[in-house]
Amino acid sequence: MSGPAQHPVIGFVGIGNMGFPMARRLLEAGYPIIAYDPNTEALQKLAGHGAEIASSPLDVANRAETVLLSLPTPQIVLAVALGESGLVQGNTLRRVVDLSTVGPESEANLAEKLAAAGIATIDCPVSGGVAGANKGTLALMVAGKRQDFDLLLPLLQVIGRPVYIGSKPGEAQMMKVINNLVSLTALAISSEALVLGRRAGLDPDVMIEVFNMGSARNSATVDKLPNFVLSRSFDFGFALGLSAKDTKLCLDAAQSLGVPMMIGSAVNQLLTLAKARNGAEADMTTIIKPLEEWADVEVAGARSKQ
């Protein structure tokens, strides 16, 4: 009898808040990981879970046929993939799975340039935050050749729930930036509503209970607001700066398609104000703070006072 099938070696570039738990889950599932990140502390922490450390993206691409990227901006993705000592120069790499959120235009550009070097691109942005990355419950939006999706499905199912969007890299990015704008809009309007209610003398805990029993229920009222705003911890795990980046990517795509985004533009304005007040590294849930200041209230739940 033959032994159990061996998982292929997987490259992973970008060991940040999202990349680390995804890479760790793959290691726990038996996938050998070759990892790179300029943050040596993050690399050493992942090495403690069994990952091998690479010296550069090129080193990763010389040692793995499939490389996953989890990076913060389109510029960094393009530099890692196409720049000096970039993935494109590797002699083993066959496919790049881009878990980052870079927008449809950048992803299509990346795919075109990698294809010229014989490397396939699997456009695979994720949604669900750090909690989802830790639990393996992320929503994975996937675009690329169907055979690549089918080949990678067991790997993708380790880190989340893959949904096939279409055959063209960039289509999953379009889905992702739309998804993020809807999520941010829910957070913005729900935060505004809580501030209004608090100013009127309502109990924020009771407001959340009512929202979640009725038609106002959304991702912010279920998770972000009760767990990270009413508690005053503001540590959901996703930065305002990245939220603003994702919103701009969506609005830019909408403009290129001639679609007006009046509500999205208002959310972008609030994000811009919150980022200026709190800093780009502040948690996205601090979007409520300028609203609180204008209304001269603090939206705190009972748990924050214990």
PDB file of C-alpha atoms in Angstrom:
ATOM      1  CA  MET A   1       0.000   0.000   0.000  1.00  0.00           C
ATOM      2  CA  SER A   2       1.207   3.497  -0.760  1.00  0.00           C
ATOM      3  CA  GLY A   3       1.461   6.105   1.969  1.00  0.00           C
ATOM      4  CA  PRO A   4      -0.618   9.277   2.199  1.00  0.00           C
ATOM      5  CA  ALA A   5      -0.223  11.789  -0.629  1.00  0.00           C
ATOM      6  CA  GLN A   6       2.308  14.489   0.069  1.00  0.00           C
ATOM      7  CA  HIS A   7       1.198  18.103  -0.129  1.00  0.00           C
ATOM      8  CA  PRO A   8       3.248  20.260  -2.521  1.00  0.00           C
ATOM      9  CA  VAL A   9       5.594  22.942  -1.262  1.00  0.00           C
ATOM     10  CA  ILE A  10       3.833  26.324  -1.140  1.00  0.00           C
ATOM     11  CA  GLY A  11       5.504  29.717  -1.205  1.00  0.00           C
ATOM     12  CA  PHE A  12       4.006  32.477   0.925  1.00  0.00           C
ATOM     13  CA  VAL A  13       4.998  36.154   0.693  1.00  0.00           C
ATOM     14  CA  GLY A  14       3.508  38.584   3.199  1.00  0.00           C
ATOM     15  CA  ILE A  15       3.389  37.354   6.793  1.00  0.00           C
ATOM     16  CA  GLY A  16       1.262  40.134   8.266  1.00  0.00           C
ATOM     17  CA  ASN A  17      -1.967  40.235  10.274  1.00  0.00           C
ATOM     18  CA  MET A  18      -3.772  38.192   7.623  1.00  0.00           C
ATOM     19  CA  GLY A  19      -0.883  36.302   6.047  1.00  0.00           C
ATOM     20  CA  PHE A  20       0.409  34.811   9.286  1.00  0.00           C
ATOM     21  CA  PRO A  21      -2.754  32.943  10.311  1.00  0.00           C
ATOM     22  CA  MET A  22      -3.372  31.758   6.744  1.00  0.00           C
ATOM     23  CA  ALA A  23       0.188  30.428   6.432  1.00  0.00           C
ATOM     24  CA  ARG A  24      -0.037  28.851   9.873  1.00  0.00           C
ATOM     25  CA  ARG A  25      -3.232  27.018   8.927  1.00  0.00           C
ATOM     26  CA  LEU A  26      -1.543  25.613   5.825  1.00  0.00           C
ATOM     27  CA  LEU A  27       1.383  24.397   7.909  1.00  0.00           C
ATOM     28  CA  GLU A  28      -1.006  22.745  10.346  1.00  0.00           C
ATOM     29  CA  ALA A  29      -2.705  21.032   7.392  1.00  0.00           C
ATOM     30  CA  GLY A  30       0.611  19.541   6.300  1.00  0.00           C
ATOM     31  CA  TYR A  31       1.657  21.938   3.530  1.00  0.00           C
ATOM     32  CA  PRO A  32       5.395  22.712   3.553  1.00  0.00           C
ATOM     33  CA  ILE A  33       5.742  26.513   3.466  1.00  0.00           C
ATOM     34  CA  ILE A  34       8.615  28.617   2.110  1.00  0.00           C
ATOM     35  CA  ALA A  35       7.980  32.101   3.504  1.00  0.00           C
ATOM     36  CA  TYR A  36       9.305  35.596   2.920  1.00  0.00           C
ATOM     37  CA  ASP A  37       8.558  38.948   4.531  1.00  0.00           C
ATOM     38  CA  PRO A  38      10.843  41.916   5.222  1.00  0.00           C
ATOM     39  CA  ASN A  39       9.661  41.692   8.831  1.00  0.00           C
ATOM     40  CA  THR A  40      12.125  39.157  10.253  1.00  0.00           C
ATOM     41  CA  GLU A  41      10.227  38.919  13.542  1.00  0.00           C
ATOM     42  CA  ALA A  42       7.099  37.717  11.721  1.00  0.00           C
ATOM     43  CA  LEU A  43       9.186  35.251   9.718  1.00  0.00           C
ATOM     44  CA  GLN A  44      10.818  33.817  12.818  1.00  0.00           C
ATOM     45  CA  LYS A  45       7.423  33.427  14.468  1.00  0.00           C
ATOM     46  CA  LEU A  46       6.138  31.460  11.455  1.00  0.00           C
ATOM     47  CA  ALA A  47       9.352  29.420  11.415  1.00  0.00           C
ATOM     48  CA  GLY A  48       8.410  28.377  14.936  1.00  0.00           C
ATOM     49  CA  HIS A  49       5.379  26.672  13.381  1.00  0.00           C
ATOM     50  CA  GLY A  50       7.546  24.828  10.870  1.00  0.00           C
ATOM     51  CA  ALA A  51       7.971  27.194   7.914  1.00  0.00           C
ATOM     52  CA  GLU A  52      11.235  27.527   6.021  1.00  0.00           C
ATOM     53  CA  ILE A  53      12.524  31.080   5.580  1.00  0.00           C
ATOM     54  CA  ALA A  54      13.467  32.485   2.183  1.00  0.00           C
ATOM     55  CA  SER A  55      15.804  35.417   1.563  1.00  0.00           C
ATOM     56  CA  SER A  56      13.687  37.146  -1.100  1.00  0.00           C
ATOM     57  CA  PRO A  57      10.618  36.716  -3.316  1.00  0.00           C
ATOM     58  CA  LEU A  58      12.961  35.329  -5.971  1.00  0.00           C
ATOM     59  CA  ASP A  59      14.217  32.720  -3.515  1.00  0.00           C
ATOM     60  CA  VAL A  60      10.590  31.694  -2.890  1.00  0.00           C
ATOM     61  CA  ALA A  61       9.923  31.473  -6.650  1.00  0.00           C
ATOM     62  CA  ASN A  62      12.991  29.254  -7.102  1.00  0.00           C
ATOM     63  CA  ARG A  63      11.657  26.770  -4.545  1.00  0.00           C
ATOM     64  CA  ALA A  64       7.862  26.581  -5.016  1.00  0.00           C
ATOM     65  CA  GLU A  65       5.578  26.094  -8.030  1.00  0.00           C
ATOM     66  CA  THR A  66       2.681  27.888  -6.276  1.00  0.00           C
ATOM     67  CA  VAL A  67       3.206  31.138  -4.369  1.00  0.00           C
ATOM     68  CA  LEU A  68       0.562  32.907  -2.288  1.00  0.00           C
ATOM     69  CA  LEU A  69       0.724  36.692  -1.788  1.00  0.00           C
ATOM     70  CA  SER A  70      -0.875  38.554   1.113  1.00  0.00           C
ATOM     71  CA  LEU A  71       0.288  42.147   0.737  1.00  0.00           C
ATOM     72  CA  PRO A  72      -1.163  45.562   1.643  1.00  0.00           C
ATOM     73  CA  THR A  73      -1.071  47.649  -1.547  1.00  0.00           C
ATOM     74  CA  PRO A  74      -1.038  47.289  -5.348  1.00  0.00           C
ATOM     75  CA  GLN A  75       2.406  48.887  -5.502  1.00  0.00           C
ATOM     76  CA  ILE A  76       3.898  46.321  -3.134  1.00  0.00           C
ATOM     77  CA  VAL A  77       2.268  43.423  -4.992  1.00  0.00           C
ATOM     78  CA  LEU A  78       3.710  44.614  -8.303  1.00  0.00           C
ATOM     79  CA  ALA A  79       7.160  45.167  -6.765  1.00  0.00           C
ATOM     80  CA  VAL A  80       7.205  41.694  -5.186  1.00  0.00           C
ATOM     81  CA  ALA A  81       5.999  40.015  -8.363  1.00  0.00           C
ATOM     82  CA  LEU A  82       7.805  41.990 -11.054  1.00  0.00           C
ATOM     83  CA  GLY A  83      10.592  44.008  -9.415  1.00  0.00           C
ATOM     84  CA  GLU A  84      14.248  43.322  -8.756  1.00  0.00           C
ATOM     85  CA  SER A  85      14.587  39.880  -7.135  1.00  0.00           C
ATOM     86  CA  GLY A  86      10.868  39.467  -7.870  1.00  0.00           C
ATOM     87  CA  LEU A  87       8.823  36.328  -8.358  1.00  0.00           C
ATOM     88  CA  VAL A  88       8.788  36.615 -12.151  1.00  0.00           C
ATOM     89  CA  GLN A  89      12.494  35.767 -12.276  1.00  0.00           C
ATOM     90  CA  GLY A  90      12.085  32.446 -10.473  1.00  0.00           C
ATOM     91  CA  ASN A  91      12.799  29.189 -12.284  1.00  0.00           C
ATOM     92  CA  THR A  92      10.269  26.994 -10.438  1.00  0.00           C
ATOM     93  CA  LEU A  93       7.196  29.220 -10.099  1.00  0.00           C
ATOM     94  CA  ARG A  94       4.152  28.227 -12.194  1.00  0.00           C
ATOM     95  CA  ARG A  95       1.284  30.092 -10.544  1.00  0.00           C
ATOM     96  CA  VAL A  96       0.706  33.078  -8.242  1.00  0.00           C
ATOM     97  CA  VAL A  97      -2.323  33.194  -5.939  1.00  0.00           C
ATOM     98  CA  ASP A  98      -2.907  36.835  -5.034  1.00  0.00           C
ATOM     99  CA  LEU A  99      -4.813  37.044  -1.737  1.00  0.00           C
ATOM    100  CA  SER A 100      -4.266  40.822  -1.595  1.00  0.00           C
ATOM    101  CA  THR A 101      -6.808  43.521  -2.425  1.00  0.00           C
ATOM    102  CA  VAL A 102      -5.329  45.538  -5.286  1.00  0.00           C
ATOM    103  CA  GLY A 103      -8.315  46.403  -7.489  1.00  0.00           C
ATOM    104  CA  PRO A 104      -9.320  45.020 -10.884  1.00  0.00           C
ATOM    105  CA  GLU A 105      -7.010  47.156 -13.021  1.00  0.00           C
ATOM    106  CA  SER A 106      -3.836  46.315 -11.092  1.00  0.00           C
ATOM    107  CA  GLU A 107      -4.696  42.616 -10.993  1.00  0.00           C
ATOM    108  CA  ALA A 108      -5.301  42.469 -14.745  1.00  0.00           C
ATOM    109  CA  ASN A 109      -1.973  44.235 -15.288  1.00  0.00           C
ATOM    110  CA  LEU A 110      -0.193  41.785 -12.970  1.00  0.00           C
ATOM    111  CA  ALA A 111      -1.753  38.792 -14.728  1.00  0.00           C
ATOM    112  CA  GLU A 112      -0.754  40.067 -18.156  1.00  0.00           C
ATOM    113  CA  LYS A 113       2.878  40.551 -17.159  1.00  0.00           C
ATOM    114  CA  LEU A 114       3.131  37.202 -15.374  1.00  0.00           C
ATOM    115  CA  ALA A 115       1.485  35.425 -18.308  1.00  0.00           C
ATOM    116  CA  ALA A 116       4.244  36.762 -20.584  1.00  0.00           C
ATOM    117  CA  ALA A 117       6.668  34.794 -18.381  1.00  0.00           C
ATOM    118  CA  GLY A 118       4.519  31.648 -18.476  1.00  0.00           C
ATOM    119  CA  ILE A 119       3.126  32.155 -14.958  1.00  0.00           C
ATOM    120  CA  ALA A 120      -0.607  31.887 -14.231  1.00  0.00           C
ATOM    121  CA  THR A 121      -2.358  34.343 -11.914  1.00  0.00           C
ATOM    122  CA  ILE A 122      -5.167  33.269  -9.590  1.00  0.00           C
ATOM    123  CA  ASP A 123      -6.963  36.400  -8.403  1.00  0.00           C
ATOM    124  CA  CYS A 124      -8.116  35.467  -4.882  1.00  0.00           C
ATOM    125  CA  PRO A 125      -8.871  38.343  -2.486  1.00  0.00           C
ATOM    126  CA  VAL A 126     -10.286  37.369   0.902  1.00  0.00           C
ATOM    127  CA  SER A 127     -12.897  38.743   3.285  1.00  0.00           C
ATOM    128  CA  GLY A 128     -13.519  37.984   6.933  1.00  0.00           C
ATOM    129  CA  GLY A 129     -10.768  39.754   8.847  1.00  0.00           C
ATOM    130  CA  VAL A 130      -8.174  38.357  11.206  1.00  0.00           C
ATOM    131  CA  ALA A 131     -10.784  36.304  13.055  1.00  0.00           C
ATOM    132  CA  GLY A 132     -11.769  34.584   9.813  1.00  0.00           C
ATOM    133  CA  ALA A 133      -8.121  33.995   8.911  1.00  0.00           C
ATOM    134  CA  ASN A 134      -7.521  32.334  12.276  1.00  0.00           C
ATOM    135  CA  LYS A 135     -10.616  30.147  12.033  1.00  0.00           C
ATOM    136  CA  GLY A 136     -10.260  29.269   8.351  1.00  0.00           C
ATOM    137  CA  THR A 137     -13.664  30.780   7.568  1.00  0.00           C
ATOM    138  CA  LEU A 138     -12.589  33.525   5.150  1.00  0.00           C
ATOM    139  CA  ALA A 139     -14.660  34.157   2.050  1.00  0.00           C
ATOM    140  CA  LEU A 140     -12.314  33.591  -0.916  1.00  0.00           C
ATOM    141  CA  MET A 141     -13.333  35.197  -4.198  1.00  0.00           C
ATOM    142  CA  VAL A 142     -11.437  33.438  -6.985  1.00  0.00           C
ATOM    143  CA  ALA A 143     -10.901  34.346 -10.639  1.00  0.00           C
ATOM    144  CA  GLY A 144      -8.606  32.588 -13.094  1.00  0.00           C
ATOM    145  CA  LYS A 145      -8.543  29.500 -15.268  1.00  0.00           C
ATOM    146  CA  ARG A 146     -10.960  26.881 -14.028  1.00  0.00           C
ATOM    147  CA  GLN A 147      -8.313  24.164 -14.067  1.00  0.00           C
ATOM    148  CA  ASP A 148      -6.126  26.235 -11.743  1.00  0.00           C
ATOM    149  CA  PHE A 149      -9.079  26.757  -9.394  1.00  0.00           C
ATOM    150  CA  ASP A 150      -9.802  23.019  -9.369  1.00  0.00           C
ATOM    151  CA  LEU A 151      -6.129  22.197  -8.753  1.00  0.00           C
ATOM    152  CA  LEU A 152      -5.857  24.607  -5.832  1.00  0.00           C
ATOM    153  CA  LEU A 153      -9.268  23.953  -4.287  1.00  0.00           C
ATOM    154  CA  PRO A 154      -8.009  21.653  -1.474  1.00  0.00           C
ATOM    155  CA  LEU A 155      -5.417  24.260  -0.476  1.00  0.00           C
ATOM    156  CA  LEU A 156      -7.910  27.132  -0.617  1.00  0.00           C
ATOM    157  CA  GLN A 157     -10.386  25.206   1.504  1.00  0.00           C
ATOM    158  CA  VAL A 158      -7.825  25.124   4.319  1.00  0.00           C
ATOM    159  CA  ILE A 159      -7.967  28.908   4.643  1.00  0.00           C
ATOM    160  CA  GLY A 160     -11.613  29.557   3.826  1.00  0.00           C
ATOM    161  CA  ARG A 161     -14.625  29.075   1.595  1.00  0.00           C
ATOM    162  CA  PRO A 162     -13.741  29.601  -2.074  1.00  0.00           C
ATOM    163  CA  VAL A 163     -16.295  30.964  -4.548  1.00  0.00           C
ATOM    164  CA  TYR A 164     -15.440  30.875  -8.244  1.00  0.00           C
ATOM    165  CA  ILE A 165     -16.173  34.318  -9.729  1.00  0.00           C
ATOM    166  CA  GLY A 166     -14.929  34.005 -13.296  1.00  0.00           C
ATOM    167  CA  SER A 167     -12.062  33.197 -15.632  1.00  0.00           C
ATOM    168  CA  LYS A 168     -10.402  36.636 -15.838  1.00  0.00           C
ATOM    169  CA  PRO A 169      -8.036  37.888 -13.123  1.00  0.00           C
ATOM    170  CA  GLY A 170      -9.506  41.181 -11.949  1.00  0.00           C
ATOM    171  CA  GLU A 171     -13.069  39.882 -11.696  1.00  0.00           C
ATOM    172  CA  ALA A 172     -12.538  38.642  -8.140  1.00  0.00           C
ATOM    173  CA  GLN A 173     -10.922  41.982  -7.249  1.00  0.00           C
ATOM    174  CA  MET A 174     -14.028  43.750  -8.534  1.00  0.00           C
ATOM    175  CA  MET A 175     -16.188  41.537  -6.335  1.00  0.00           C
ATOM    176  CA  LYS A 176     -13.911  42.146  -3.343  1.00  0.00           C
ATOM    177  CA  VAL A 177     -13.857  45.946  -3.505  1.00  0.00           C
ATOM    178  CA  ILE A 178     -17.646  45.993  -3.911  1.00  0.00           C
ATOM    179  CA  ASN A 179     -17.963  43.663  -0.920  1.00  0.00           C
ATOM    180  CA  ASN A 180     -15.673  45.855   1.182  1.00  0.00           C
ATOM    181  CA  LEU A 181     -17.564  49.006   0.316  1.00  0.00           C
ATOM    182  CA  VAL A 182     -20.851  47.395   1.372  1.00  0.00           C
ATOM    183  CA  SER A 183     -19.226  46.253   4.636  1.00  0.00           C
ATOM    184  CA  LEU A 184     -17.755  49.696   5.335  1.00  0.00           C
ATOM    185  CA  THR A 185     -21.054  51.370   4.510  1.00  0.00           C
ATOM    186  CA  ALA A 186     -22.778  49.131   7.061  1.00  0.00           C
ATOM    187  CA  LEU A 187     -20.178  50.123   9.658  1.00  0.00           C
ATOM    188  CA  ALA A 188     -20.455  53.821   8.837  1.00  0.00           C
ATOM    189  CA  ILE A 189     -24.246  54.105   8.935  1.00  0.00           C
ATOM    190  CA  SER A 190     -24.560  51.837  11.967  1.00  0.00           C
ATOM    191  CA  SER A 191     -21.947  53.921  13.812  1.00  0.00           C
ATOM    192  CA  GLU A 192     -23.813  57.097  12.887  1.00  0.00           C
ATOM    193  CA  ALA A 193     -27.069  55.564  14.141  1.00  0.00           C
ATOM    194  CA  LEU A 194     -25.536  54.535  17.469  1.00  0.00           C
ATOM    195  CA  VAL A 195     -24.176  58.035  17.998  1.00  0.00           C
ATOM    196  CA  LEU A 196     -27.607  59.519  17.265  1.00  0.00           C
ATOM    197  CA  GLY A 197     -29.279  57.103  19.658  1.00  0.00           C
ATOM    198  CA  ARG A 198     -26.725  57.747  22.389  1.00  0.00           C
ATOM    199  CA  ARG A 199     -27.227  61.493  22.003  1.00  0.00           C
ATOM    200  CA  ALA A 200     -30.973  60.929  22.382  1.00  0.00           C
ATOM    201  CA  GLY A 201     -30.381  58.979  25.592  1.00  0.00           C
ATOM    202  CA  LEU A 202     -30.764  55.420  24.294  1.00  0.00           C
ATOM    203  CA  ASP A 203     -28.688  52.534  25.650  1.00  0.00           C
ATOM    204  CA  PRO A 204     -26.184  51.335  22.984  1.00  0.00           C
ATOM    205  CA  ASP A 205     -26.431  47.716  24.156  1.00  0.00           C
ATOM    206  CA  VAL A 206     -30.207  47.800  23.761  1.00  0.00           C
ATOM    207  CA  MET A 207     -29.890  49.450  20.346  1.00  0.00           C
ATOM    208  CA  ILE A 208     -27.609  46.646  19.138  1.00  0.00           C
ATOM    209  CA  GLU A 209     -30.047  44.049  20.506  1.00  0.00           C
ATOM    210  CA  VAL A 210     -32.916  45.660  18.598  1.00  0.00           C
ATOM    211  CA  PHE A 211     -30.882  46.020  15.387  1.00  0.00           C
ATOM    212  CA  ASN A 212     -29.970  42.345  15.476  1.00  0.00           C
ATOM    213  CA  MET A 213     -33.546  41.196  16.098  1.00  0.00           C
ATOM    214  CA  GLY A 214     -34.867  43.135  13.122  1.00  0.00           C
ATOM    215  CA  SER A 215     -34.283  44.541   9.683  1.00  0.00           C
ATOM    216  CA  ALA A 216     -31.216  46.656  10.623  1.00  0.00           C
ATOM    217  CA  ARG A 217     -29.057  43.582  11.297  1.00  0.00           C
ATOM    218  CA  ASN A 218     -25.733  43.664   9.400  1.00  0.00           C
ATOM    219  CA  SER A 219     -22.082  42.637   9.772  1.00  0.00           C
ATOM    220  CA  ALA A 220     -21.280  45.729  11.843  1.00  0.00           C
ATOM    221  CA  THR A 221     -24.165  45.297  14.305  1.00  0.00           C
ATOM    222  CA  VAL A 222     -23.436  41.579  14.712  1.00  0.00           C
ATOM    223  CA  ASP A 223     -19.672  41.782  15.204  1.00  0.00           C
ATOM    224  CA  LYS A 224     -17.711  45.001  14.829  1.00  0.00           C
ATOM    225  CA  LEU A 225     -19.832  47.332  16.944  1.00  0.00           C
ATOM    226  CA  PRO A 226     -20.688  45.123  19.937  1.00  0.00           C
ATOM    227  CA  ASN A 227     -17.267  43.484  20.167  1.00  0.00           C
ATOM    228  CA  PHE A 228     -14.884  46.300  19.268  1.00  0.00           C
ATOM    229  CA  VAL A 229     -16.712  49.635  19.677  1.00  0.00           C
ATOM    230  CA  LEU A 230     -19.065  49.161  22.617  1.00  0.00           C
ATOM    231  CA  SER A 231     -16.192  47.415  24.422  1.00  0.00           C
ATOM    232  CA  ARG A 232     -13.957  50.417  23.502  1.00  0.00           C
ATOM    233  CA  SER A 233     -11.185  48.004  22.499  1.00  0.00           C
ATOM    234  CA  PHE A 234     -11.090  49.129  18.827  1.00  0.00           C
ATOM    235  CA  ASP A 235      -9.052  46.085  17.831  1.00  0.00           C
ATOM    236  CA  PHE A 236     -11.036  44.367  15.079  1.00  0.00           C
ATOM    237  CA  GLY A 237      -7.733  44.007  13.216  1.00  0.00           C
ATOM    238  CA  PHE A 238      -8.086  45.999   9.991  1.00  0.00           C
ATOM    239  CA  ALA A 239      -6.592  49.475   9.609  1.00  0.00           C
ATOM    240  CA  LEU A 240      -8.352  52.665   8.542  1.00  0.00           C
ATOM    241  CA  GLY A 241      -5.671  53.249   5.921  1.00  0.00           C
ATOM    242  CA  LEU A 242      -6.364  49.888   4.281  1.00  0.00           C
ATOM    243  CA  SER A 243     -10.106  50.548   4.460  1.00  0.00           C
ATOM    244  CA  ALA A 244      -9.594  53.866   2.704  1.00  0.00           C
ATOM    245  CA  LYS A 245      -7.398  52.180   0.082  1.00  0.00           C
ATOM    246  CA  ASP A 246     -10.047  49.551  -0.647  1.00  0.00           C
ATOM    247  CA  THR A 247     -12.791  52.171  -0.878  1.00  0.00           C
ATOM    248  CA  LYS A 248     -10.781  54.254  -3.324  1.00  0.00           C
ATOM    249  CA  LEU A 249     -10.144  51.163  -5.471  1.00  0.00           C
ATOM    250  CA  CYS A 250     -13.890  50.588  -5.669  1.00  0.00           C
ATOM    251  CA  LEU A 251     -14.689  54.219  -6.449  1.00  0.00           C
ATOM    252  CA  ASP A 252     -11.947  54.358  -9.101  1.00  0.00           C
ATOM    253  CA  ALA A 253     -13.360  51.229 -10.746  1.00  0.00           C
ATOM    254  CA  ALA A 254     -16.852  52.694 -10.638  1.00  0.00           C
ATOM    255  CA  GLN A 255     -15.647  55.925 -12.230  1.00  0.00           C
ATOM    256  CA  SER A 256     -13.918  54.025 -15.024  1.00  0.00           C
ATOM    257  CA  LEU A 257     -17.222  52.238 -15.715  1.00  0.00           C
ATOM    258  CA  GLY A 258     -19.291  55.429 -15.527  1.00  0.00           C
ATOM    259  CA  VAL A 259     -21.270  54.332 -12.462  1.00  0.00           C
ATOM    260  CA  PRO A 260     -22.140  57.050  -9.890  1.00  0.00           C
ATOM    261  CA  MET A 261     -21.426  56.075  -6.266  1.00  0.00           C
ATOM    262  CA  MET A 262     -23.128  58.714  -4.115  1.00  0.00           C
ATOM    263  CA  ILE A 263     -23.354  56.648  -0.919  1.00  0.00           C
ATOM    264  CA  GLY A 264     -19.886  55.207  -1.429  1.00  0.00           C
ATOM    265  CA  SER A 265     -18.469  58.703  -1.849  1.00  0.00           C
ATOM    266  CA  ALA A 266     -20.021  59.767   1.475  1.00  0.00           C
ATOM    267  CA  VAL A 267     -18.463  56.750   3.207  1.00  0.00           C
ATOM    268  CA  ASN A 268     -15.127  57.665   1.655  1.00  0.00           C
ATOM    269  CA  GLN A 269     -15.405  61.194   3.094  1.00  0.00           C
ATOM    270  CA  LEU A 270     -16.017  59.827   6.600  1.00  0.00           C
ATOM    271  CA  LEU A 271     -13.084  57.430   6.228  1.00  0.00           C
ATOM    272  CA  THR A 272     -10.854  60.310   5.148  1.00  0.00           C
ATOM    273  CA  LEU A 273     -11.864  62.332   8.215  1.00  0.00           C
ATOM    274  CA  ALA A 274     -11.379  59.371  10.556  1.00  0.00           C
ATOM    275  CA  LYS A 275      -7.959  58.610   9.070  1.00  0.00           C
ATOM    276  CA  ALA A 276      -6.877  62.245   9.476  1.00  0.00           C
ATOM    277  CA  ARG A 277      -8.073  62.237  13.100  1.00  0.00           C
ATOM    278  CA  ASN A 278      -6.939  58.773  14.221  1.00  0.00           C
ATOM    279  CA  GLY A 279      -4.074  57.929  11.852  1.00  0.00           C
ATOM    280  CA  ALA A 280      -3.880  55.391   9.035  1.00  0.00           C
ATOM    281  CA  GLU A 281      -2.850  52.575  11.393  1.00  0.00           C
ATOM    282  CA  ALA A 282      -5.852  53.028  13.681  1.00  0.00           C
ATOM    283  CA  ASP A 283      -8.452  50.268  13.601  1.00  0.00           C
ATOM    284  CA  MET A 284     -11.308  50.666  11.114  1.00  0.00           C
ATOM    285  CA  THR A 285     -13.804  50.625  14.000  1.00  0.00           C
ATOM    286  CA  THR A 286     -12.454  54.026  15.121  1.00  0.00           C
ATOM    287  CA  ILE A 287     -14.479  55.478  12.233  1.00  0.00           C
ATOM    288  CA  ILE A 288     -17.044  56.233  14.953  1.00  0.00           C
ATOM    289  CA  LYS A 289     -14.770  58.591  16.899  1.00  0.00           C
ATOM    290  CA  PRO A 290     -15.225  61.769  14.822  1.00  0.00           C
ATOM    291  CA  LEU A 291     -18.979  61.177  14.938  1.00  0.00           C
ATOM    292  CA  GLU A 292     -18.827  60.862  18.731  1.00  0.00           C
ATOM    293  CA  GLU A 293     -16.819  64.069  18.999  1.00  0.00           C
ATOM    294  CA  TRP A 294     -19.269  66.039  16.868  1.00  0.00           C
ATOM    295  CA  ALA A 295     -22.198  64.787  18.978  1.00  0.00           C
ATOM    296  CA  ASP A 296     -20.264  65.089  22.273  1.00  0.00           C
ATOM    297  CA  VAL A 297     -21.066  61.504  23.321  1.00  0.00           C
ATOM    298  CA  GLU A 298     -19.251  58.212  23.841  1.00  0.00           C
ATOM    299  CA  VAL A 299     -20.859  55.003  22.596  1.00  0.00           C
ATOM    300  CA  ALA A 300     -19.852  52.539  25.295  1.00  0.00           C
ATOM    301  CA  GLY A 301     -21.533  49.314  26.327  1.00  0.00           C
ATOM    302  CA  ALA A 302     -21.943  47.846  29.761  1.00  0.00           C
ATOM    303  CA  ARG A 303     -18.884  45.584  29.333  1.00  0.00           C
ATOM    304  CA  SER A 304     -16.589  48.586  28.887  1.00  0.00           C
ATOM    305  CA  LYS A 305     -17.584  49.893  32.312  1.00  0.00           C
ATOM    306  CA  GLN A 306     -16.885  46.692  34.241  1.00  0.00           C
TER     307      GLN A 306
END
